[in-house]
């Protein structure tokens, strides 16, 4: 038993390596250094730390997909979008959901249009004017088959192909960032399909032949970790765990994303959120919630947060009643006046 | 570099991380694309290629710190060679090197001549002004002075850390920092919210200091003992391998963090198992019956599938001292995936026994319910020492009739009965009524039946007995159960 499985492993490795040989050219590097990644992302309002920037840099150099995992609202989706923006690439997004299949991820034939085309052909045939060779009795049979063959060729051509995001990314002549968002939602079979496309960067359509990528897209797969992804997919990818940002980075994110916020307020917001995340809560405030809170405070004209304002607006950050109560108590904003 | 990398990958594997050949090749290639002297970049590059689960990060980080502790801007490459010298002369060299490298902070030059009081004072000021470079320099001084490290002594890093921390008295430092913050506030007073924020800020600076101390101690241990030996002794178990019975506080915390994703994963896997495990042999009759609607053409074959009824689970758990965390994690896990069972009922005991099913009803957080068990369950009868015999006979008397042929009964505990009577007949009776009776023991198999453990007396009446020392074994058992 075990020698056989050993052998399987070896074969696997080899095909992988051979696949590499046929790879399209990854093209010139997009970034010259990790620092450059960070600076250019910052210029479009995405604040990355060295870990994030480092993985983006490597993904470009090694031409490997990145699997970004972490709690909701920590900037996974935004990272892919921002990388597309700074590299001037086209962003192609495949939003995953349970039940997503090949026909929605890769391609499908537009059968309605095909049916219409066949019907149109029949009308033409019945008129008996355009097709076949009138007067040539012997060739009648041939005429029908060849016209069917023509028709078949016709309806399985590009014109009737509905291109879905994966194929779109493979076919694009221009640089692409492919975002496969929330990949943990798809079924195992679709995950296997993804792995295949991301390993070979080619798609074969029986009726059309094989379509090879002209450039390797920069791929980001995001996951909220609701289930474990397959080992094979993880092996194929670089891995980035996106956690809640540090105090400094969160403050900078607030400054970059919320118009009208002062540095002092942003700092205070980041501090309070950091303290909240040290508590034992059911759901921790995410970066998007920090930003919502900051916007709320700016609209209310708050310049510096005191206990009253914190208490009145904390529900923007925390969604569970028990979390709200705990936070109010621990941060001492519960307000003694009510007691 | 390649050699170091090979050793490092070997260490990761030894620590239980599943690093494949492809991944180690990726890592070797990744290293070409980063500046070699940049230790952080190296760390992220290796993490991205070798570690594919956040649960493995801690183990990775420990191994990384040991293997690459001598790399970085302060150290030239090949520094490993000079580390064969004895510990003291090595220290002097390093301190000088670092002083030059950073070029700021008084920690560099005259540091050696500081009295303990001066050192403490400088550290306090560096912490107050958040001067990270100086905190780091002073941390190295503190280790030199307080840890009392001697070459060749087979003592763990935590021992040295403890000695250093005792001398630094960080609790006192925190209070002093708070006093200073209060004094400089308007009217000499902070609002409660400001108090909390200031305290959290100072705590995070103290955490950073603690990490600097740990790093320095580790560097010296590597210099003294060599990378491989040290890595082995520092190896951290993965969360799923942490022993329930001997977990430290930190480890318990990481177990608690691991259990939520685990329950989600299990629920999905079990639901899938139920969905897919359904195709049985072709059901000819049903196929023909259904084919009537298609004029007798059997277009839609029907399959016979055994529709396994969801089992009903009854958990009976010893929650006394040493096995308490095991019981808590098992109850947590079973209740978190209770939708996979038709019903879950839980009983906990020490020498008395109480039903705690109600704690788990209508709660949105199982952890809360588990917490209530500790404080509210009525489990002490005489003296609060485990008495399986008494607990089991009370169980039988009060609830025995409610066991049905659909019930799977799980008994949790080490069967250490303090030399009371076993009343093993209860298990035998339960077995007659129930579908299955399983015993889960958090002790290593080798200890079963030793001392006051009477597992053998119960085991003969069970369908099976499992060793359940960690989450991995527990997960395995639960998957089979549902
Ligand atoms: N590093 C960051 N820099 C700037 N904005 C960020 C950053 N991280 C998160 N955000 C903000 O948080 C919001 C949520 O991020 P998103 O990418 O949708 O989260 P996720 O995909 O992880 O659930 C985004 O709209 C973005 O504005
Ligand atoms: Mg998202």
CSV table of C-alpha atoms and ligand atoms in Angstrom, one decimal, chain A residues 71-78 81 93 95 179 181-182 222-224, ligand 2:
chain,number,residue,atom,x,y,z
A,71,UNK,CA,-11.4,37.5,10.5
A,72,UNK,CA,-14.0,39.5,8.5
A,73,UNK,CA,-13.4,43.1,7.8
A,74,UNK,CA,-9.6,43.1,8.1
A,75,UNK,CA,-8.9,44.2,4.6
A,76,UNK,CA,-8.6,41.0,2.6
A,77,UNK,CA,-10.8,42.0,-0.3
A,78,UNK,CA,-9.5,45.5,-0.2
A,81,UNK,CA,-8.4,45.7,-5.1
A,93,UNK,CA,-13.5,39.2,-9.2
A,95,UNK,CA,-17.3,36.0,-5.7
A,179,UNK,CA,-9.7,38.0,-6.8
A,181,UNK,CA,-13.3,36.1,-2.9
A,182,UNK,CA,-14.4,34.0,0.1
A,222,UNK,CA,-9.6,35.2,0.4
A,223,UNK,CA,-11.1,33.0,3.2
A,224,UNK,CA,-12.9,33.8,6.4
C,2,LIG,MG1,-14.1,40.4,1.9
